[in-house]
Amino acid sequence: MSLATTIFLLICGWLAVAGAMLWGVMRVTRRHHHPHVKPAKPPEAAARHA
């Protein structure tokens, strides 16, 4: 195997591993992401406390 082929395969393998790790991290963050949205209070509840 020539030197150019070895270097090319090393770069392709590194890119494959980096892509797989990025895909896994994005999948985990998408699965465990919970949006922090507070429900709006009804207007009469806000008027009672004022």
Short mmCIF file of the C-alpha atoms (twelve columns), coordinates in Angstrom:
data_MODEL
# 
_entry.id   MODEL 
# 
loop_
_atom_site.group_PDB 
_atom_site.id 
_atom_site.type_symbol 
_atom_site.label_atom_id 
_atom_site.label_alt_id 
_atom_site.label_comp_id 
_atom_site.label_asym_id 
_atom_site.label_seq_id 
_atom_site.Cartn_x 
_atom_site.Cartn_y 
_atom_site.Cartn_z 
_atom_site.pdbx_PDB_model_num 
ATOM 1  C CA . MET A 1  0.000   0.000  0.000  1 
ATOM 2  C CA . SER A 2  1.434   3.344  -0.991 1 
ATOM 3  C CA . LEU A 3  1.963   6.253  1.371  1 
ATOM 4  C CA . ALA A 4  -0.745  8.338  -0.301 1 
ATOM 5  C CA . THR A 5  -3.300  5.554  0.113  1 
ATOM 6  C CA . THR A 6  -2.381  5.134  3.776  1 
ATOM 7  C CA . ILE A 7  -2.747  8.850  4.470  1 
ATOM 8  C CA . PHE A 8  -6.034  8.953  2.561  1 
ATOM 9  C CA . LEU A 9  -7.426  6.022  4.559  1 
ATOM 10 C CA . LEU A 10 -6.289  7.592  7.848  1 
ATOM 11 C CA . ILE A 11 -8.076  10.833 6.983  1 
ATOM 12 C CA . CYS A 12 -11.219 8.997  5.866  1 
ATOM 13 C CA . GLY A 13 -11.233 6.933  9.062  1 
ATOM 14 C CA . TRP A 14 -10.769 10.039 11.213 1 
ATOM 15 C CA . LEU A 15 -13.650 11.769 9.422  1 
ATOM 16 C CA . ALA A 16 -15.874 8.713  9.855  1 
ATOM 17 C CA . VAL A 17 -15.163 8.555  13.593 1 
ATOM 18 C CA . ALA A 18 -15.645 12.306 14.017 1 
ATOM 19 C CA . GLY A 19 -18.933 12.179 12.099 1 
ATOM 20 C CA . ALA A 20 -20.203 9.258  14.164 1 
ATOM 21 C CA . MET A 21 -19.311 11.021 17.411 1 
ATOM 22 C CA . LEU A 22 -20.997 14.229 16.270 1 
ATOM 23 C CA . TRP A 23 -24.107 12.320 15.206 1 
ATOM 24 C CA . GLY A 24 -24.250 10.580 18.591 1 
ATOM 25 C CA . VAL A 25 -23.838 13.806 20.548 1 
ATOM 26 C CA . MET A 26 -26.523 15.543 18.488 1 
ATOM 27 C CA . ARG A 27 -28.871 12.594 18.988 1 
ATOM 28 C CA . VAL A 28 -28.384 12.591 22.752 1 
ATOM 29 C CA . THR A 29 -28.849 16.353 23.055 1 
ATOM 30 C CA . ARG A 30 -31.976 16.230 20.903 1 
ATOM 31 C CA . ARG A 31 -33.444 13.419 23.001 1 
ATOM 32 C CA . HIS A 32 -32.696 15.018 26.387 1 
ATOM 33 C CA . HIS A 33 -33.594 18.603 25.483 1 
ATOM 34 C CA . HIS A 34 -36.605 19.896 27.384 1 
ATOM 35 C CA . PRO A 35 -37.722 23.392 26.426 1 
ATOM 36 C CA . HIS A 36 -38.197 25.654 29.440 1 
ATOM 37 C CA . VAL A 37 -41.527 27.229 28.594 1 
ATOM 38 C CA . LYS A 38 -43.593 28.523 31.489 1 
ATOM 39 C CA . PRO A 39 -47.356 28.400 31.020 1 
ATOM 40 C CA . ALA A 40 -49.052 31.786 30.864 1 
ATOM 41 C CA . LYS A 41 -51.066 32.737 33.931 1 
ATOM 42 C CA . PRO A 42 -54.733 33.527 33.430 1 
ATOM 43 C CA . PRO A 43 -55.501 37.262 33.669 1 
ATOM 44 C CA . GLU A 44 -57.775 36.890 36.710 1 
ATOM 45 C CA . ALA A 45 -55.009 35.184 38.717 1 
ATOM 46 C CA . ALA A 46 -52.659 38.079 38.014 1 
ATOM 47 C CA . ALA A 47 -55.354 40.648 38.959 1 
ATOM 48 C CA . ARG A 48 -55.973 39.002 42.366 1 
ATOM 49 C CA . HIS A 49 -52.329 39.334 43.426 1 
ATOM 50 C CA . ALA A 50 -52.034 42.992 42.386 1 
# 
